[in-house]
Amino acid sequence: MKTEAVKRPEEKLVEEGLITAEQMHQAQGEAVRTGQTIRQTLIRLKFLDPPTMAHWLSRLLGVPRVELASYLIDPQVLDVVPEALARKHQLIPLFKLGQTLTVATADPLNLIAMDELRLRTGLTVEPVVATEHEILQALEEYYGAKGRLDDLVADLSQERLGLKAGQSLELKHLQGLVSEPPVVRLVNLLLSDAIRARASDIHLEPERDIFRVRFRVDGILREATVLPKHLESAIVSRVKILAGLDIAERRKPQDGRFRVAMEGHEVDLRVSVMPAIDGETVVLRLLDTKGLQIGLAELGMDPELLSRYQDLLKRSWGIVLVTGPTGSGKTTTLYASMATLNATEQNIVTIEDPVEYRLHGVRQIPVNPGVGLTFATGLRSILRQDPNVIMVGEIRDRETAEIAIQAALTGHLVFSTLHTNDAATAVTRLLDMGIEPFLVASSLIGVAAQRLVRTVCPDCKVADPTQEEAGKRLGIGAAGHWMKGKGCRKCSQAGYRGRIGIFELMVMDEEMNRLTIGKSSSGQLKSHAVGKGMRALREDGLAKAAAGVTTLDEVLRVTQEI
């Protein structure tokens, strides 16, 4: 019986029209002569370019295509695969989850390489596709400059850079240095350390004799490392290159952004560069796309408050405000609200400064004052887009407030933020902007005020009777599960890991509207809301402390101005 010959995978390139049969025939002969694979030969003969080959392999085998230039690799993962083995098979380990090791390779069909890697590591190996050039560059950047921070700093000593004491790098030298493996590796290490520490911001701070690096973790700035002053220009310039900024410009502020991937998820980084006396200060805001998965139920609202807030989301028109200082989680609450409302029958449009996270199915507009697109002008245009729900990143002025109120009164549900200490003050802030009291009373349906408190580390928490005694003095009573964190490796000895919201929700009613029209004080508004069952911010925080979620000190820290 005649059997059909088994086709090589490369023959599909001809079938799909990516190369001709003649080119394939020529490549096959050349591959036999040189000992290279047909795929390597097709690229060398320029019949196919590397990115096209990588995308084709990805599609053929159903494995992801990765851009290694934007990938951060944990040094501990590099230790899993010996350098000799990585270079022998031209592959780079990306991350390890459980007993599965993900590696990037230009040739995922190289079963010999995959088998050897599996035997040497004892792990299940999953390949992803990158180009050969990307693999070789990554091998140099990671294995060629492998080591911890001290080793990398030693590789970039003043002597090795050819600098005398106090001398700075010239622009020409700097342009070449920022792509050198030790500099790339050093910046990558700082970024990966920050992501692993769950930092929300990285501060690169030049001082007279040193270059300080600090991470903001759970709202608190802490020192990550102190580097030699002579590394400042190289590190700042490398960050500028990543963010698409001008490394020659050191006198003016610059803003940019870039994206990196680490351990299977992507992180957006917003970069702000500001000239200062001792050099350029850089702040990187880390926006982890995993944060988009948070829902209203995970924010920290107690069941009763959550139910009342969800009732506001069911309204067909009106304004809902979320208030609090910078860094109190207002944007996260708005995004969680949009995600709850997001449905095919709803047209949701947002205007933000900037768009921090992308929401599937939601039209998101970034503010751009350079072309006249402000919150106010954007909001006017949004009203012509037939929206059901509108989110305005922030109400900053009277014009924006007036348009938001007009939108609410014409049948739209509007969400926005204000910088006020508590819910009641949001009403008086709108009045102070010059909004007529009857318009505020007619349009505003609810205000949520919030703060973020650090949560006790679950791996080192212990009972804390001192908090119980302090709680008695504050009139909370002794009942509860007061806890504190002793400090451990997982929380970097802080005793806290992660944050949760504390809230107060003021729902407008007929009496509240009457008080608003009469221009009553925020104190009077708050008294009425509390009388109607509103639990104030501090009370909500103290309840969470008594439940062992956070600590008394933490609640008092974030509510001290209320």
mmCIF file of N, CA and C in Angstrom, residues 398-512:
data_model
loop_
_atom_site.group_PDB
_atom_site.id
_atom_site.type_symbol
_atom_site.label_atom_id
_atom_site.label_comp_id
_atom_site.label_asym_id
_atom_site.label_seq_id
_atom_site.Cartn_x
_atom_site.Cartn_y
_atom_site.Cartn_z
ATOM 1 N N ARG A 398 -14.812 74.948 37.382
ATOM 2 C CA ARG A 398 -16.253 75.197 37.275
ATOM 3 C C ARG A 398 -16.814 74.735 35.930
ATOM 4 N N GLU A 399 -16.070 74.980 34.845
ATOM 5 C CA GLU A 399 -16.566 74.626 33.518
ATOM 6 C C GLU A 399 -16.826 73.127 33.407
ATOM 7 N N THR A 400 -15.863 72.321 33.862
ATOM 8 C CA THR A 400 -16.032 70.861 33.803
ATOM 9 C C THR A 400 -17.207 70.433 34.676
ATOM 10 N N ALA A 401 -17.314 71.037 35.879
ATOM 11 C CA ALA A 401 -18.413 70.693 36.786
ATOM 12 C C ALA A 401 -19.769 71.011 36.156
ATOM 13 N N GLU A 402 -19.872 72.159 35.498
ATOM 14 C CA GLU A 402 -21.148 72.566 34.898
ATOM 15 C C GLU A 402 -21.558 71.614 33.766
ATOM 16 N N ILE A 403 -20.572 71.204 32.946
ATOM 17 C CA ILE A 403 -20.902 70.291 31.837
ATOM 18 C C ILE A 403 -21.282 68.916 32.379
ATOM 19 N N ALA A 404 -20.596 68.467 33.441
ATOM 20 C CA ALA A 404 -20.924 67.180 34.056
ATOM 21 C C ALA A 404 -22.348 67.204 34.604
ATOM 22 N N ILE A 405 -22.725 68.314 35.237
ATOM 23 C CA ILE A 405 -24.084 68.460 35.781
ATOM 24 C C ILE A 405 -25.104 68.478 34.644
ATOM 25 N N GLN A 406 -24.792 69.190 33.563
ATOM 26 C CA GLN A 406 -25.686 69.224 32.401
ATOM 27 C C GLN A 406 -25.873 67.816 31.841
ATOM 28 N N ALA A 407 -24.773 67.044 31.780
ATOM 29 C CA ALA A 407 -24.851 65.671 31.278
ATOM 30 C C ALA A 407 -25.751 64.819 32.167
ATOM 31 N N ALA A 408 -25.606 64.985 33.489
ATOM 32 C CA ALA A 408 -26.424 64.210 34.423
ATOM 33 C C ALA A 408 -27.896 64.561 34.295
ATOM 34 N N LEU A 409 -28.186 65.853 34.152
ATOM 35 C CA LEU A 409 -29.577 66.302 34.102
ATOM 36 C C LEU A 409 -30.246 65.971 32.767
ATOM 37 N N THR A 410 -29.441 65.606 31.759
ATOM 38 C CA THR A 410 -30.032 65.230 30.466
ATOM 39 C C THR A 410 -30.026 63.714 30.269
ATOM 40 N N GLY A 411 -29.932 62.971 31.389
ATOM 41 C CA GLY A 411 -30.147 61.531 31.309
ATOM 42 C C GLY A 411 -28.916 60.662 31.216
ATOM 43 N N HIS A 412 -27.778 61.142 31.721
ATOM 44 C CA HIS A 412 -26.554 60.341 31.700
ATOM 45 C C HIS A 412 -26.093 60.045 33.125
ATOM 46 N N LEU A 413 -25.506 58.876 33.302
ATOM 47 C CA LEU A 413 -24.894 58.543 34.587
ATOM 48 C C LEU A 413 -23.421 58.945 34.508
ATOM 49 N N VAL A 414 -23.011 59.865 35.377
ATOM 50 C CA VAL A 414 -21.676 60.465 35.306
ATOM 51 C C VAL A 414 -20.882 60.107 36.560
ATOM 52 N N PHE A 415 -19.642 59.668 36.359
ATOM 53 C CA PHE A 415 -18.733 59.362 37.463
ATOM 54 C C PHE A 415 -17.515 60.278 37.365
ATOM 55 N N SER A 416 -17.046 60.767 38.524
ATOM 56 C CA SER A 416 -15.842 61.577 38.513
ATOM 57 C C SER A 416 -15.219 61.591 39.906
ATOM 58 N N THR A 417 -14.085 62.294 40.032
ATOM 59 C CA THR A 417 -13.387 62.388 41.318
ATOM 60 C C THR A 417 -13.187 63.839 41.716
ATOM 61 N N LEU A 418 -13.037 64.032 43.010
ATOM 62 C CA LEU A 418 -12.686 65.333 43.588
ATOM 63 C C LEU A 418 -11.638 65.105 44.673
ATOM 64 N N HIS A 419 -10.794 66.100 44.882
ATOM 65 C CA HIS A 419 -9.817 66.006 45.968
ATOM 66 C C HIS A 419 -10.396 66.671 47.210
ATOM 67 N N THR A 420 -11.130 65.907 48.013
ATOM 68 C CA THR A 420 -11.640 66.423 49.290
ATOM 69 C C THR A 420 -11.382 65.374 50.368
ATOM 70 N N ASN A 421 -11.412 65.824 51.619
ATOM 71 C CA ASN A 421 -11.088 64.926 52.730
ATOM 72 C C ASN A 421 -12.188 63.923 53.048
ATOM 73 N N ASP A 422 -13.439 64.334 52.877
ATOM 74 C CA ASP A 422 -14.541 63.422 53.176
ATOM 75 C C ASP A 422 -15.672 63.637 52.187
ATOM 76 N N ALA A 423 -16.726 62.847 52.323
ATOM 77 C CA ALA A 423 -17.816 62.881 51.353
ATOM 78 C C ALA A 423 -18.588 64.194 51.402
ATOM 79 N N ALA A 424 -18.891 64.680 52.613
ATOM 80 C CA ALA A 424 -19.713 65.885 52.740
ATOM 81 C C ALA A 424 -19.028 67.107 52.139
ATOM 82 N N THR A 425 -17.703 67.174 52.249
ATOM 83 C CA THR A 425 -16.975 68.332 51.735
ATOM 84 C C THR A 425 -17.051 68.422 50.216
ATOM 85 N N ALA A 426 -17.372 67.319 49.533
ATOM 86 C CA ALA A 426 -17.515 67.355 48.080
ATOM 87 C C ALA A 426 -18.629 68.303 47.662
ATOM 88 N N VAL A 427 -19.701 68.338 48.452
ATOM 89 C CA VAL A 427 -20.821 69.227 48.134
ATOM 90 C C VAL A 427 -20.390 70.680 48.255
ATOM 91 N N THR A 428 -19.744 71.027 49.372
ATOM 92 C CA THR A 428 -19.324 72.419 49.559
ATOM 93 C C THR A 428 -18.226 72.813 48.567
ATOM 94 N N ARG A 429 -17.408 71.835 48.107
ATOM 95 C CA ARG A 429 -16.384 72.141 47.109
ATOM 96 C C ARG A 429 -17.038 72.551 45.783
ATOM 97 N N LEU A 430 -18.098 71.850 45.391
ATOM 98 C CA LEU A 430 -18.813 72.225 44.165
ATOM 99 C C LEU A 430 -19.432 73.610 44.291
ATOM 100 N N LEU A 431 -19.969 73.911 45.472
ATOM 101 C CA LEU A 431 -20.543 75.242 45.696
ATOM 102 C C LEU A 431 -19.455 76.310 45.640
ATOM 103 N N ASP A 432 -18.277 75.989 46.204
ATOM 104 C CA ASP A 432 -17.165 76.940 46.181
ATOM 105 C C ASP A 432 -16.677 77.208 44.753
ATOM 106 N N MET A 433 -16.871 76.229 43.861
ATOM 107 C CA MET A 433 -16.483 76.419 42.455
ATOM 108 C C MET A 433 -17.421 77.391 41.737
ATOM 109 N N GLY A 434 -18.542 77.709 42.367
ATOM 110 C CA GLY A 434 -19.497 78.631 41.753
ATOM 111 C C GLY A 434 -20.706 77.943 41.155
ATOM 112 N N ILE A 435 -20.887 76.648 41.455
ATOM 113 C CA ILE A 435 -22.057 75.930 40.941
ATOM 114 C C ILE A 435 -23.278 76.309 41.780
ATOM 115 N N GLU A 436 -24.398 76.575 41.122
ATOM 116 C CA GLU A 436 -25.621 76.942 41.830
ATOM 117 C C GLU A 436 -26.077 75.788 42.726
ATOM 118 N N PRO A 437 -26.453 76.072 43.975
ATOM 119 C CA PRO A 437 -26.859 75.007 44.911
ATOM 120 C C PRO A 437 -27.968 74.114 44.375
ATOM 121 N N PHE A 438 -28.947 74.688 43.654
ATOM 122 C CA PHE A 438 -30.059 73.862 43.175
ATOM 123 C C PHE A 438 -29.593 72.872 42.100
ATOM 124 N N LEU A 439 -28.535 73.248 41.339
ATOM 125 C CA LEU A 439 -28.004 72.338 40.325
ATOM 126 C C LEU A 439 -27.285 71.155 40.975
ATOM 127 N N VAL A 440 -26.539 71.459 42.055
ATOM 128 C CA VAL A 440 -25.863 70.380 42.788
ATOM 129 C C VAL A 440 -26.904 69.431 43.377
ATOM 130 N N ALA A 441 -27.923 69.999 44.000
ATOM 131 C CA ALA A 441 -28.967 69.187 44.629
ATOM 132 C C ALA A 441 -29.732 68.356 43.594
ATOM 133 N N SER A 442 -29.916 68.904 42.400
ATOM 134 C CA SER A 442 -30.695 68.213 41.363
ATOM 135 C C SER A 442 -29.915 67.088 40.692
ATOM 136 N N SER A 443 -28.572 67.172 40.677
ATOM 137 C CA SER A 443 -27.786 66.227 39.879
ATOM 138 C C SER A 443 -27.000 65.204 40.701
ATOM 139 N N LEU A 444 -26.510 65.607 41.878
ATOM 140 C CA LEU A 444 -25.653 64.720 42.669
ATOM 141 C C LEU A 444 -26.492 63.638 43.346
ATOM 142 N N ILE A 445 -26.101 62.360 43.150
ATOM 143 C CA ILE A 445 -26.872 61.276 43.776
ATOM 144 C C ILE A 445 -26.080 60.548 44.868
ATOM 145 N N GLY A 446 -24.755 60.676 44.863
ATOM 146 C CA GLY A 446 -23.981 60.012 45.902
ATOM 147 C C GLY A 446 -22.514 60.376 45.853
ATOM 148 N N VAL A 447 -21.867 60.327 47.026
ATOM 149 C CA VAL A 447 -20.434 60.608 47.123
ATOM 150 C C VAL A 447 -19.783 59.525 47.979
ATOM 151 N N ALA A 448 -18.741 58.904 47.438
ATOM 152 C CA ALA A 448 -17.950 57.930 48.208
ATOM 153 C C ALA A 448 -16.596 58.547 48.505
ATOM 154 N N ALA A 449 -16.209 58.568 49.765
ATOM 155 C CA ALA A 449 -14.867 59.019 50.149
ATOM 156 C C ALA A 449 -14.065 57.793 50.540
ATOM 157 N N GLN A 450 -12.760 57.813 50.270
ATOM 158 C CA GLN A 450 -11.974 56.623 50.570
ATOM 159 C C GLN A 450 -10.517 56.944 50.900
ATOM 160 N N ARG A 451 -9.881 55.984 51.553
ATOM 161 C CA ARG A 451 -8.439 55.976 51.801
ATOM 162 C C ARG A 451 -7.968 54.538 51.595
ATOM 163 N N LEU A 452 -6.663 54.365 51.480
ATOM 164 C CA LEU A 452 -6.080 53.030 51.429
ATOM 165 C C LEU A 452 -5.275 52.799 52.694
ATOM 166 N N VAL A 453 -5.509 51.679 53.349
ATOM 167 C CA VAL A 453 -4.721 51.304 54.521
ATOM 168 C C VAL A 453 -3.954 50.024 54.202
ATOM 169 N N ARG A 454 -2.750 49.915 54.758
ATOM 170 C CA ARG A 454 -1.963 48.700 54.562
ATOM 171 C C ARG A 454 -2.582 47.557 55.371
ATOM 172 N N THR A 455 -2.565 46.374 54.792
ATOM 173 C CA THR A 455 -3.122 45.205 55.477
ATOM 174 C C THR A 455 -2.008 44.431 56.176
ATOM 175 N N VAL A 456 -2.350 43.825 57.301
ATOM 176 C CA VAL A 456 -1.377 43.049 58.079
ATOM 177 C C VAL A 456 -0.886 41.869 57.241
ATOM 178 N N CYS A 457 0.418 41.661 57.231
ATOM 179 C CA CYS A 457 1.006 40.565 56.458
ATOM 180 C C CYS A 457 0.432 39.228 56.954
ATOM 181 N N PRO A 458 -0.175 38.435 56.086
ATOM 182 C CA PRO A 458 -0.786 37.174 56.537
ATOM 183 C C PRO A 458 0.228 36.124 56.962
ATOM 184 N N ASP A 459 1.501 36.291 56.570
ATOM 185 C CA ASP A 459 2.507 35.277 56.889
ATOM 186 C C ASP A 459 3.203 35.496 58.226
ATOM 187 N N CYS A 460 3.062 36.698 58.803
ATOM 188 C CA CYS A 460 3.746 36.935 60.083
ATOM 189 C C CYS A 460 2.841 37.630 61.098
ATOM 190 N N LYS A 461 1.514 37.553 60.905
ATOM 191 C CA LYS A 461 0.630 38.269 61.820
ATOM 192 C C LYS A 461 0.479 37.520 63.144
ATOM 193 N N VAL A 462 0.418 38.304 64.212
ATOM 194 C CA VAL A 462 0.236 37.764 65.563
ATOM 195 C C VAL A 462 -0.753 38.662 66.297
ATOM 196 N N ALA A 463 -1.351 38.132 67.359
ATOM 197 C CA ALA A 463 -2.281 38.921 68.171
ATOM 198 C C ALA A 463 -1.537 40.086 68.825
ATOM 199 N N ASP A 464 -2.229 41.228 68.965
ATOM 200 C CA ASP A 464 -1.616 42.422 69.537
ATOM 201 C C ASP A 464 -2.517 43.013 70.622
ATOM 202 N N PRO A 465 -2.309 42.623 71.868
ATOM 203 C CA PRO A 465 -3.166 43.118 72.957
ATOM 204 C C PRO A 465 -3.045 44.614 73.197
ATOM 205 N N THR A 466 -1.918 45.234 72.804
ATOM 206 C CA THR A 466 -1.766 46.691 73.006
ATOM 207 C C THR A 466 -2.793 47.452 72.185
ATOM 208 N N GLN A 467 -3.110 46.956 70.973
ATOM 209 C CA GLN A 467 -4.136 47.613 70.161
ATOM 210 C C GLN A 467 -5.504 47.470 70.813
ATOM 211 N N GLU A 468 -5.724 46.327 71.426
ATOM 212 C CA GLU A 468 -7.001 46.093 72.091
ATOM 213 C C GLU A 468 -7.228 47.126 73.191
ATOM 214 N N GLU A 469 -6.155 47.417 73.946
ATOM 215 C CA GLU A 469 -6.254 48.410 75.015
ATOM 216 C C GLU A 469 -6.478 49.802 74.444
ATOM 217 N N ALA A 470 -5.762 50.128 73.361
ATOM 218 C CA ALA A 470 -5.945 51.438 72.726
ATOM 219 C C ALA A 470 -7.353 51.564 72.156
ATOM 220 N N GLY A 471 -7.873 50.458 71.619
ATOM 221 C CA GLY A 471 -9.230 50.462 71.093
ATOM 222 C C GLY A 471 -10.259 50.769 72.160
ATOM 223 N N LYS A 472 -10.020 50.273 73.380
ATOM 224 C CA LYS A 472 -10.917 50.572 74.506
ATOM 225 C C LYS A 472 -10.952 52.071 74.780
ATOM 226 N N ARG A 473 -9.745 52.677 74.757
ATOM 227 C CA ARG A 473 -9.660 54.116 75.042
ATOM 228 C C ARG A 473 -10.375 54.944 73.978
ATOM 229 N N LEU A 474 -10.417 54.419 72.744
ATOM 230 C CA LEU A 474 -11.100 55.130 71.659
ATOM 231 C C LEU A 474 -12.598 54.823 71.635
ATOM 232 N N GLY A 475 -13.028 53.976 72.583
ATOM 233 C CA GLY A 475 -14.448 53.665 72.678
ATOM 234 C C GLY A 475 -14.913 52.601 71.711
ATOM 235 N N ILE A 476 -13.971 51.831 71.159
ATOM 236 C CA ILE A 476 -14.347 50.782 70.208
ATOM 237 C C ILE A 476 -14.780 49.532 70.946
ATOM 238 N N GLY A 477 -14.248 49.339 72.164
ATOM 239 C CA GLY A 477 -14.522 48.112 72.901
ATOM 240 C C GLY A 477 -13.415 47.109 72.670
ATOM 241 N N ALA A 478 -13.317 46.139 73.545
ATOM 242 C CA ALA A 478 -12.208 45.185 73.489
ATOM 243 C C ALA A 478 -12.458 44.041 72.524
ATOM 244 N N ALA A 479 -13.739 43.831 72.147
ATOM 245 C CA ALA A 479 -14.041 42.680 71.289
ATOM 246 C C ALA A 479 -13.384 42.856 69.927
ATOM 247 N N GLY A 480 -12.835 41.775 69.412
ATOM 248 C CA GLY A 480 -12.215 41.842 68.086
ATOM 249 C C GLY A 480 -11.006 40.938 67.999
ATOM 250 N N HIS A 481 -10.358 40.984 66.863
ATOM 251 C CA HIS A 481 -9.156 40.182 66.624
ATOM 252 C C HIS A 481 -8.037 41.132 66.211
ATOM 253 N N TRP A 482 -7.541 41.910 67.137
ATOM 254 C CA TRP A 482 -6.498 42.886 66.851
ATOM 255 C C TRP A 482 -5.195 42.163 66.515
ATOM 256 N N MET A 483 -4.610 42.505 65.373
ATOM 257 C CA MET A 483 -3.415 41.804 64.909
ATOM 258 C C MET A 483 -2.345 42.810 64.476
ATOM 259 N N LYS A 484 -1.114 42.328 64.435
ATOM 260 C CA LYS A 484 -0.015 43.107 63.852
ATOM 261 C C LYS A 484 0.935 42.129 63.152
ATOM 262 N N GLY A 485 1.778 42.645 62.271
ATOM 263 C CA GLY A 485 2.767 41.817 61.596
ATOM 264 C C GLY A 485 4.113 41.936 62.283
ATOM 265 N N LYS A 486 4.774 40.803 62.566
ATOM 266 C CA LYS A 486 6.089 40.838 63.207
ATOM 267 C C LYS A 486 7.165 41.296 62.234
ATOM 268 N N GLY A 487 6.925 41.085 60.930
ATOM 269 C CA GLY A 487 7.948 41.359 59.921
ATOM 270 C C GLY A 487 8.576 40.056 59.460
ATOM 271 N N CYS A 488 8.593 39.847 58.148
ATOM 272 C CA CYS A 488 9.179 38.627 57.602
ATOM 273 C C CYS A 488 9.736 38.922 56.208
ATOM 274 N N ARG A 489 10.301 37.901 55.598
ATOM 275 C CA ARG A 489 10.909 38.084 54.280
ATOM 276 C C ARG A 489 9.858 38.482 53.240
ATOM 277 N N LYS A 490 8.669 37.902 53.340
ATOM 278 C CA LYS A 490 7.652 38.161 52.323
ATOM 279 C C LYS A 490 7.135 39.596 52.350
ATOM 280 N N CYS A 491 7.201 40.247 53.499
ATOM 281 C CA CYS A 491 6.740 41.644 53.589
ATOM 282 C C CYS A 491 7.907 42.606 53.746
ATOM 283 N N SER A 492 9.144 42.103 53.499
ATOM 284 C CA SER A 492 10.363 42.918 53.632
ATOM 285 C C SER A 492 10.467 43.541 55.018
ATOM 286 N N GLN A 493 10.048 42.780 56.034
ATOM 287 C CA GLN A 493 10.120 43.173 57.451
ATOM 288 C C GLN A 493 9.199 44.339 57.809
ATOM 289 N N ALA A 494 8.272 44.695 56.910
ATOM 290 C CA ALA A 494 7.395 45.840 57.184
ATOM 291 C C ALA A 494 6.236 45.477 58.109
ATOM 292 N N GLY A 495 5.843 44.200 58.125
ATOM 293 C CA GLY A 495 4.677 43.800 58.918
ATOM 294 C C GLY A 495 3.368 43.989 58.172
ATOM 295 N N TYR A 496 3.443 44.611 57.007
ATOM 296 C CA TYR A 496 2.252 44.839 56.173
ATOM 297 C C TYR A 496 2.518 44.296 54.771
ATOM 298 N N ARG A 497 1.479 43.812 54.118
ATOM 299 C CA ARG A 497 1.595 43.417 52.718
ATOM 300 C C ARG A 497 0.255 43.606 52.024
ATOM 301 N N GLY A 498 0.235 44.510 51.079
ATOM 302 C CA GLY A 498 -0.995 44.821 50.361
ATOM 303 C C GLY A 498 -1.774 45.944 51.033
ATOM 304 N N ARG A 499 -2.800 46.424 50.328
ATOM 305 C CA ARG A 499 -3.645 47.496 50.859
ATOM 306 C C ARG A 499 -5.115 47.201 50.576
ATOM 307 N N ILE A 500 -5.967 47.818 51.363
ATOM 308 C CA ILE A 500 -7.409 47.682 51.194
ATOM 309 C C ILE A 500 -8.043 49.041 51.443
ATOM 310 N N GLY A 501 -9.204 49.254 50.874
ATOM 311 C CA GLY A 501 -9.859 50.546 51.029
ATOM 312 C C GLY A 501 -10.679 50.634 52.297
ATOM 313 N N ILE A 502 -10.746 51.859 52.853
ATOM 314 C CA ILE A 502 -11.754 52.170 53.877
ATOM 315 C C ILE A 502 -12.637 53.259 53.270
ATOM 316 N N PHE A 503 -13.932 53.210 53.546
ATOM 317 C CA PHE A 503 -14.884 54.023 52.796
ATOM 318 C C PHE A 503 -15.919 54.678 53.699
ATOM 319 N N GLU A 504 -16.495 55.763 53.176
ATOM 320 C CA GLU A 504 -17.772 56.266 53.675
ATOM 321 C C GLU A 504 -18.598 56.621 52.441
ATOM 322 N N LEU A 505 -19.884 56.359 52.502
ATOM 323 C CA LEU A 505 -20.756 56.602 51.351
ATOM 324 C C LEU A 505 -21.928 57.470 51.778
ATOM 325 N N MET A 506 -22.007 58.643 51.177
ATOM 326 C CA MET A 506 -23.097 59.579 51.461
ATOM 327 C C MET A 506 -24.063 59.569 50.282
ATOM 328 N N VAL A 507 -25.248 59.041 50.505
ATOM 329 C CA VAL A 507 -26.274 58.994 49.465
ATOM 330 C C VAL A 507 -27.205 60.188 49.661
ATOM 331 N N MET A 508 -27.421 60.947 48.604
ATOM 332 C CA MET A 508 -28.247 62.149 48.698
ATOM 333 C C MET A 508 -29.722 61.760 48.862
ATOM 334 N N ASP A 509 -30.396 62.478 49.769
ATOM 335 C CA ASP A 509 -31.833 62.288 49.946
ATOM 336 C C ASP A 509 -32.500 63.656 49.972
ATOM 337 N N GLU A 510 -33.783 63.678 50.226
ATOM 338 C CA GLU A 510 -34.535 64.938 50.158
ATOM 339 C C GLU A 510 -34.018 65.965 51.160
ATOM 340 N N GLU A 511 -33.736 65.530 52.385
ATOM 341 C CA GLU A 511 -33.225 66.452 53.405
ATOM 342 C C GLU A 511 -31.839 66.955 53.043
ATOM 343 N N MET A 512 -31.007 66.055 52.480
ATOM 344 C CA MET A 512 -29.665 66.452 52.067
ATOM 345 C C MET A 512 -29.743 67.503 50.950
#
